[in-house]
Amino acid sequence: MAEQNTPVLEVEHLSKQYKKGVYASKDVNFTVSKGEIFALLGPNGAGKTTTIRTIATLLKPTEGDARVAGFSVRNQPAEVRKNLTYLPDEAGAYKNMKGRQYLQFMAEMYAESRDQAAEFVKTAEEICKLGDRLDDKIESYSRGMTRKLLLARTIMPKPKIAILDEPTSGLDIINALEIRRMIRELAKNGMSFLLSSHNMLEIEYVSDRVGIIAKGHLLELGTPDELKSKYSASNLEEVFETVVNERESKGW
Ligand SMILES: Nc1ncnc2c1ncn2[C@@H]1O[C@H](COP(=O)(O)OP(=O)(O)OP(=O)(O)O)[C@@H](O)[C@H]1O
Ligand SMILES: [Mg+2]
């Protein structure tokens, strides 16, 4: 749950066109508070990754802006990057490195001192729970192990907000559960999260608040319970179906 109401992320009228006249995301508005887990929920092509990459300063907004810890994505991207970390959906790690070497390498990129780098590596080792396997080359890791290593890399600098695109995609139930628990625990300690997923059950379990996105439009916002009650639905899948059908009947 959000510990206090300080917005760590404020997204204001954010739009992105890759091609002129075609919106991949359109007038998206939401906020994420300290310690809050916010999830963008939508089908393939809905605009989740586009929204996330715009906030992570990897894409320039066509219209609107987003503020991370008060800094503008549009005008202060370097400041924004100091306050967030981003795990892409299809991220890879350097296969020839050993896990621990990779964490050390990434820690040195983020850290401002040797001591801080050592602290980041220690945190990452605890988070990934890979134990002795950290001394093996990443090429010998399973998909789940690689994802945990990358997640640890994303979390270790203790950003104000960690942005995780499809955090558990391709993971089995046990690994996915572990990662969801880890996210909840970190949020309890004050880290904020922006997640994306099309797995509605996962989102219902892990998120404090959800934004339903389809065809680039953020159609609904609320806690899973609020949304289920508003649409008299027993789960988020039903909410999603109703929200999209209602919008469909009104036109996009
Ligand atoms: N680099 C790009 N150039 C042109 N169009 C793009 C580009 N990336 C995404 N799009 C388009 O933007 C829209 C939104 O895509 P996006 O990747 O943001 O969706 P998503 O919700 O992340 O989907 P998924 O669940 O499949 O990851 C889609 O119509 C997609 O084809
Ligand atoms: Mg995506």
Tab-separated table of C-alpha atoms and ligand atoms in Angstrom:
chain	number	residue	atom	x	y	z
A	1	MET	CA	0.000	0.000	0.000
A	2	ALA	CA	1.089	3.554	-0.570
A	3	GLU	CA	2.745	4.843	2.564
A	4	GLN	CA	2.125	8.463	1.796
A	5	ASN	CA	0.718	10.499	-1.008
A	6	THR	CA	3.862	11.971	-2.548
A	7	PRO	CA	3.653	11.339	-6.271
A	8	VAL	CA	6.923	9.829	-7.473
A	9	LEU	CA	5.581	9.725	-11.002
A	10	GLU	CA	3.086	12.096	-12.586
A	11	VAL	CA	2.050	11.372	-16.156
A	12	GLU	CA	0.297	14.285	-17.819
A	13	HIS	CA	-1.432	14.123	-21.204
A	14	LEU	CA	1.315	11.886	-22.513
A	15	SER	CA	1.038	10.891	-26.174
A	16	LYS	CA	3.367	9.161	-28.585
A	17	GLN	CA	3.171	8.846	-32.346
A	18	TYR	CA	5.723	6.714	-34.170
A	19	LYS	CA	4.096	7.673	-37.456
A	20	LYS	CA	2.470	11.021	-37.995
A	21	GLY	CA	-1.232	10.870	-37.175
A	22	VAL	CA	-1.081	7.375	-35.624
A	23	TYR	CA	-1.103	7.375	-31.826
A	24	ALA	CA	0.540	4.441	-30.042
A	25	SER	CA	-0.429	6.139	-26.766
A	26	LYS	CA	-2.911	8.968	-26.469
A	27	ASP	CA	-3.454	11.471	-23.662
A	28	VAL	CA	-2.354	9.132	-20.882
A	29	ASN	CA	-2.726	10.472	-17.306
A	30	PHE	CA	-1.898	8.770	-14.025
A	31	THR	CA	0.251	9.130	-10.922
A	32	VAL	CA	2.249	6.696	-8.810
A	33	SER	CA	2.845	7.433	-5.109
A	34	LYS	CA	5.727	6.481	-2.887
A	35	GLY	CA	5.615	2.776	-2.122
A	36	GLU	CA	2.825	2.173	-4.611
A	37	ILE	CA	2.692	-0.599	-7.213
A	38	PHE	CA	0.897	0.641	-10.309
A	39	ALA	CA	0.256	-1.620	-13.283
A	40	LEU	CA	-0.651	-0.896	-16.863
A	41	LEU	CA	-2.912	-3.689	-17.943
A	42	GLY	CA	-3.766	-4.243	-21.586
A	43	PRO	CA	-3.563	-6.597	-24.557
A	44	ASN	CA	-0.753	-6.848	-27.121
A	45	GLY	CA	-0.237	-3.565	-28.919
A	46	ALA	CA	-2.199	-1.538	-26.331
A	47	GLY	CA	0.625	0.952	-25.784
A	48	LYS	CA	2.103	-0.329	-22.507
A	49	THR	CA	5.722	-0.514	-23.668
A	50	THR	CA	5.383	2.770	-25.544
A	51	THR	CA	4.122	4.521	-22.402
A	52	ILE	CA	6.844	2.930	-20.286
A	53	ARG	CA	9.656	3.764	-22.712
A	54	THR	CA	8.466	7.371	-22.927
A	55	ILE	CA	8.550	7.666	-19.124
A	56	ALA	CA	11.982	5.991	-19.034
A	57	THR	CA	13.235	8.750	-21.424
A	58	LEU	CA	13.990	6.280	-24.231
A	59	LEU	CA	11.300	7.793	-26.461
A	60	LYS	CA	10.446	11.457	-26.764
A	61	PRO	CA	6.806	12.279	-26.079
A	62	THR	CA	4.903	13.657	-29.052
A	63	GLU	CA	2.647	15.556	-26.650
A	64	GLY	CA	2.413	15.943	-22.886
A	65	ASP	CA	5.018	15.188	-20.268
A	66	ALA	CA	5.785	13.009	-17.272
A	67	ARG	CA	7.535	13.964	-14.041
A	68	VAL	CA	9.719	11.568	-12.095
A	69	ALA	CA	10.563	12.826	-8.608
A	70	GLY	CA	9.500	16.233	-9.942
A	71	PHE	CA	11.811	16.175	-12.989
A	72	SER	CA	10.424	16.508	-16.493
A	73	VAL	CA	10.972	13.627	-18.905
A	74	ARG	CA	10.821	16.115	-21.738
A	75	ASN	CA	13.215	18.748	-20.359
A	76	GLN	CA	15.300	17.051	-17.637
A	77	PRO	CA	15.923	13.503	-18.885
A	78	ALA	CA	19.312	13.190	-17.137
A	79	GLU	CA	17.726	14.000	-13.742
A	80	VAL	CA	14.878	11.606	-14.463
A	81	ARG	CA	17.335	8.768	-15.151
A	82	LYS	CA	18.929	9.243	-11.719
A	83	ASN	CA	15.608	8.466	-10.083
A	84	LEU	CA	14.377	5.464	-12.033
A	85	THR	CA	15.540	2.152	-13.363
A	86	TYR	CA	13.981	0.233	-16.216
A	87	LEU	CA	13.780	-3.446	-17.029
A	88	PRO	CA	12.776	-3.977	-20.671
A	89	ASP	CA	10.495	-6.875	-21.558
A	90	GLU	CA	13.066	-8.617	-23.728
A	91	ALA	CA	16.223	-7.681	-21.842
A	92	GLY	CA	19.315	-9.840	-22.048
A	93	ALA	CA	22.476	-9.941	-19.964
A	94	TYR	CA	26.042	-10.368	-21.166
A	95	LYS	CA	26.131	-14.136	-21.684
A	96	ASN	CA	29.886	-14.462	-21.314
A	97	MET	CA	29.976	-12.865	-17.893
A	98	LYS	CA	29.416	-14.697	-14.677
A	99	GLY	CA	26.348	-13.555	-12.740
A	100	ARG	CA	28.350	-11.908	-9.975
A	101	GLN	CA	30.636	-10.212	-12.498
A	102	TYR	CA	27.597	-8.815	-14.292
A	103	LEU	CA	26.173	-7.409	-11.049
A	104	GLN	CA	29.546	-5.847	-10.222
A	105	PHE	CA	29.790	-4.342	-13.715
A	106	MET	CA	26.296	-2.847	-13.530
A	107	ALA	CA	26.834	-1.645	-9.941
A	108	GLU	CA	29.918	0.272	-11.021
A	109	MET	CA	27.867	1.998	-13.701
A	110	TYR	CA	25.220	3.133	-11.225
A	111	ALA	CA	27.325	3.808	-8.137
A	112	GLU	CA	29.196	6.966	-7.199
A	113	SER	CA	31.844	5.217	-5.096
A	114	ARG	CA	33.470	1.820	-4.628
A	115	ASP	CA	31.699	1.355	-1.298
A	116	GLN	CA	28.362	2.134	-2.849
A	117	ALA	CA	29.017	-0.331	-5.690
A	118	ALA	CA	29.817	-3.039	-3.123
A	119	GLU	CA	26.579	-2.238	-1.307
A	120	PHE	CA	24.590	-2.468	-4.571
A	121	VAL	CA	26.119	-5.866	-5.365
A	122	LYS	CA	25.272	-7.118	-1.877
A	123	THR	CA	21.666	-5.983	-2.286
A	124	ALA	CA	21.446	-7.601	-5.725
A	125	GLU	CA	22.853	-10.893	-4.433
A	126	GLU	CA	20.202	-10.971	-1.734
A	127	ILE	CA	17.417	-10.115	-4.152
A	128	CYS	CA	18.215	-12.598	-6.908
A	129	LYS	CA	18.699	-15.558	-4.532
A	130	LEU	CA	20.932	-17.286	-7.082
A	131	GLY	CA	23.498	-18.313	-4.473
A	132	ASP	CA	26.481	-20.217	-5.870
A	133	ARG	CA	25.087	-20.061	-9.388
A	134	LEU	CA	26.282	-16.438	-9.450
A	135	ASP	CA	29.744	-17.907	-10.080
A	136	ASP	CA	28.531	-19.558	-13.301
A	137	LYS	CA	28.373	-17.907	-16.685
A	138	ILE	CA	25.047	-16.325	-17.565
A	139	GLU	CA	24.866	-18.450	-20.729
A	140	SER	CA	24.269	-21.443	-18.448
A	141	TYR	CA	21.256	-19.818	-16.750
A	142	SER	CA	17.651	-20.719	-17.391
A	143	ARG	CA	15.275	-17.986	-18.500
A	144	GLY	CA	13.947	-17.615	-14.956
A	145	MET	CA	17.426	-17.268	-13.499
A	146	THR	CA	18.369	-14.621	-16.055
A	147	ARG	CA	15.165	-12.714	-15.340
A	148	LYS	CA	15.918	-12.758	-11.583
A	149	LEU	CA	19.442	-11.524	-12.211
A	150	LEU	CA	18.107	-8.688	-14.356
A	151	LEU	CA	15.478	-7.848	-11.790
A	152	ALA	CA	18.172	-7.663	-9.102
A	153	ARG	CA	20.199	-5.383	-11.372
A	154	THR	CA	17.166	-3.123	-11.789
A	155	ILE	CA	16.427	-2.951	-8.061
A	156	MET	CA	19.949	-2.698	-6.625
A	157	PRO	CA	20.452	1.083	-6.931
A	158	LYS	CA	17.230	1.488	-4.896
A	159	PRO	CA	15.585	3.844	-7.393
A	160	LYS	CA	12.608	5.947	-6.373
A	161	ILE	CA	10.678	4.041	-9.012
A	162	ALA	CA	11.480	0.801	-10.804
A	163	ILE	CA	9.777	0.331	-14.152
A	164	LEU	CA	9.342	-3.310	-15.055
A	165	ASP	CA	7.919	-4.222	-18.447
A	166	GLU	CA	6.284	-7.655	-18.145
A	167	PRO	CA	8.327	-8.558	-15.037
A	168	THR	CA	7.383	-12.240	-14.990
A	169	SER	CA	6.935	-12.989	-18.687
A	170	GLY	CA	8.106	-16.480	-19.540
A	171	LEU	CA	8.540	-17.513	-15.916
A	172	ASP	CA	6.968	-20.549	-14.299
A	173	ILE	CA	4.496	-20.204	-11.433
A	174	ILE	CA	7.075	-20.607	-8.665
A	175	ASN	CA	9.472	-18.046	-10.118
A	176	ALA	CA	6.664	-15.640	-10.955
A	177	LEU	CA	5.323	-15.913	-7.396
A	178	GLU	CA	8.761	-15.258	-5.952
A	179	ILE	CA	9.161	-12.154	-8.073
A	180	ARG	CA	5.705	-10.831	-7.173
A	181	ARG	CA	6.441	-11.345	-3.475
A	182	MET	CA	9.748	-9.554	-3.882
A	183	ILE	CA	8.049	-6.592	-5.558
A	184	ARG	CA	5.509	-6.344	-2.740
A	185	GLU	CA	8.207	-6.487	-0.117
A	186	LEU	CA	10.268	-3.758	-1.765
A	187	ALA	CA	7.177	-1.581	-2.107
A	188	LYS	CA	6.483	-2.007	1.608
A	189	ASN	CA	9.896	-0.481	2.195
A	190	GLY	CA	9.034	2.546	0.072
A	191	MET	CA	10.088	1.733	-3.490
A	192	SER	CA	7.502	2.565	-6.146
A	193	PHE	CA	6.803	0.365	-9.158
A	194	LEU	CA	5.348	0.843	-12.598
A	195	LEU	CA	4.624	-2.550	-14.131
A	196	SER	CA	3.063	-3.721	-17.338
A	197	SER	CA	1.325	-6.983	-17.938
A	198	HIS	CA	-1.409	-8.707	-19.863
A	199	ASN	CA	-1.706	-11.280	-17.113
A	200	MET	CA	-4.784	-10.044	-15.270
A	201	LEU	CA	-4.514	-12.482	-12.372
A	202	GLU	CA	-0.937	-11.452	-11.739
A	203	ILE	CA	-1.901	-7.812	-11.729
A	204	GLU	CA	-4.771	-8.407	-9.368
A	205	TYR	CA	-2.387	-10.046	-6.922
A	206	VAL	CA	0.544	-7.674	-7.113
A	207	SER	CA	-0.816	-4.176	-7.776
A	208	ASP	CA	-2.180	-1.489	-5.521
A	209	ARG	CA	-3.682	0.303	-8.498
A	210	VAL	CA	-4.331	-0.603	-12.096
A	211	GLY	CA	-4.695	1.383	-15.314
A	212	ILE	CA	-6.595	-0.359	-18.097
A	213	ILE	CA	-5.115	0.508	-21.462
A	214	ALA	CA	-6.320	-0.418	-24.937
A	215	LYS	CA	-5.514	1.067	-28.345
A	216	GLY	CA	-3.281	3.657	-26.706
A	217	HIS	CA	-6.042	4.989	-24.425
A	218	LEU	CA	-6.014	4.670	-20.651
A	219	LEU	CA	-9.668	3.786	-20.146
A	220	GLU	CA	-9.971	3.185	-16.395
A	221	LEU	CA	-7.964	3.652	-13.211
A	222	GLY	CA	-8.472	2.245	-9.746
A	223	THR	CA	-7.638	-0.428	-7.215
A	224	PRO	CA	-8.579	-3.947	-8.332
A	225	ASP	CA	-11.383	-3.952	-5.727
A	226	GLU	CA	-12.746	-0.574	-6.828
A	227	LEU	CA	-12.829	-1.679	-10.448
A	228	LYS	CA	-14.425	-5.037	-9.705
A	229	SER	CA	-17.105	-3.382	-7.634
A	230	LYS	CA	-17.753	-0.583	-10.171
A	231	TYR	CA	-18.317	-3.111	-12.969
A	232	SER	CA	-19.912	-5.817	-10.780
A	233	ALA	CA	-17.190	-8.155	-11.973
A	234	SER	CA	-15.626	-11.080	-10.156
A	235	ASN	CA	-12.177	-10.512	-11.629
A	236	LEU	CA	-10.131	-8.029	-13.663
A	237	GLU	CA	-10.647	-9.994	-16.876
A	238	GLU	CA	-14.360	-9.253	-16.683
A	239	VAL	CA	-13.656	-5.612	-15.841
A	240	PHE	CA	-11.371	-5.389	-18.830
A	241	GLU	CA	-13.936	-6.902	-21.192
A	242	THR	CA	-16.698	-4.542	-20.037
A	243	VAL	CA	-14.505	-1.434	-20.156
A	244	VAL	CA	-13.281	-2.192	-23.665
A	245	ASN	CA	-16.763	-3.111	-24.942
A	246	GLU	CA	-18.246	0.096	-23.526
A	247	ARG	CA	-15.548	2.116	-25.231
A	248	GLU	CA	-15.974	0.170	-28.460
A	249	SER	CA	-19.677	0.999	-28.547
A	250	LYS	CA	-18.961	4.709	-28.072
A	251	GLY	CA	-16.150	4.695	-30.640
A	252	TRP	CA	-12.476	5.343	-30.089
B	1	LIG	N1	9.122	1.308	-32.938
B	1	LIG	C1	7.876	1.353	-33.365
B	1	LIG	N2	7.572	1.904	-34.570
B	1	LIG	C2	6.300	1.953	-35.011
B	1	LIG	N3	5.239	1.509	-34.323
B	1	LIG	C3	5.472	0.959	-33.122
B	1	LIG	C4	6.796	0.843	-32.589
B	1	LIG	N4	6.716	0.244	-31.366
B	1	LIG	C5	5.413	0.005	-31.163
B	1	LIG	N5	4.665	0.420	-32.206
B	1	LIG	C6	3.188	0.348	-32.311
B	1	LIG	O1	2.622	1.036	-31.223
B	1	LIG	C7	1.484	0.357	-30.704
B	1	LIG	C8	1.687	0.065	-29.233
B	1	LIG	O2	2.744	-0.885	-29.082
B	1	LIG	P1	3.387	-1.263	-27.680
B	1	LIG	O3	4.620	-2.042	-27.948
B	1	LIG	O4	3.500	-0.040	-26.892
B	1	LIG	O5	2.252	-2.208	-27.065
B	1	LIG	P2	2.268	-3.132	-25.762
B	1	LIG	O6	1.020	-2.796	-25.017
B	1	LIG	O7	3.541	-3.029	-25.057
B	1	LIG	O8	2.090	-4.588	-26.398
B	1	LIG	P3	2.692	-6.024	-25.934
B	1	LIG	O9	1.755	-6.560	-24.894
B	1	LIG	O10	2.622	-6.841	-27.208
B	1	LIG	O11	4.078	-5.823	-25.446
B	1	LIG	C9	1.309	-0.885	-31.578
B	1	LIG	O12	0.359	-0.587	-32.565
B	1	LIG	C10	2.672	-1.076	-32.172
B	1	LIG	O13	2.585	-1.706	-33.447
B	2	MG	MG	5.031	-4.390	-24.580
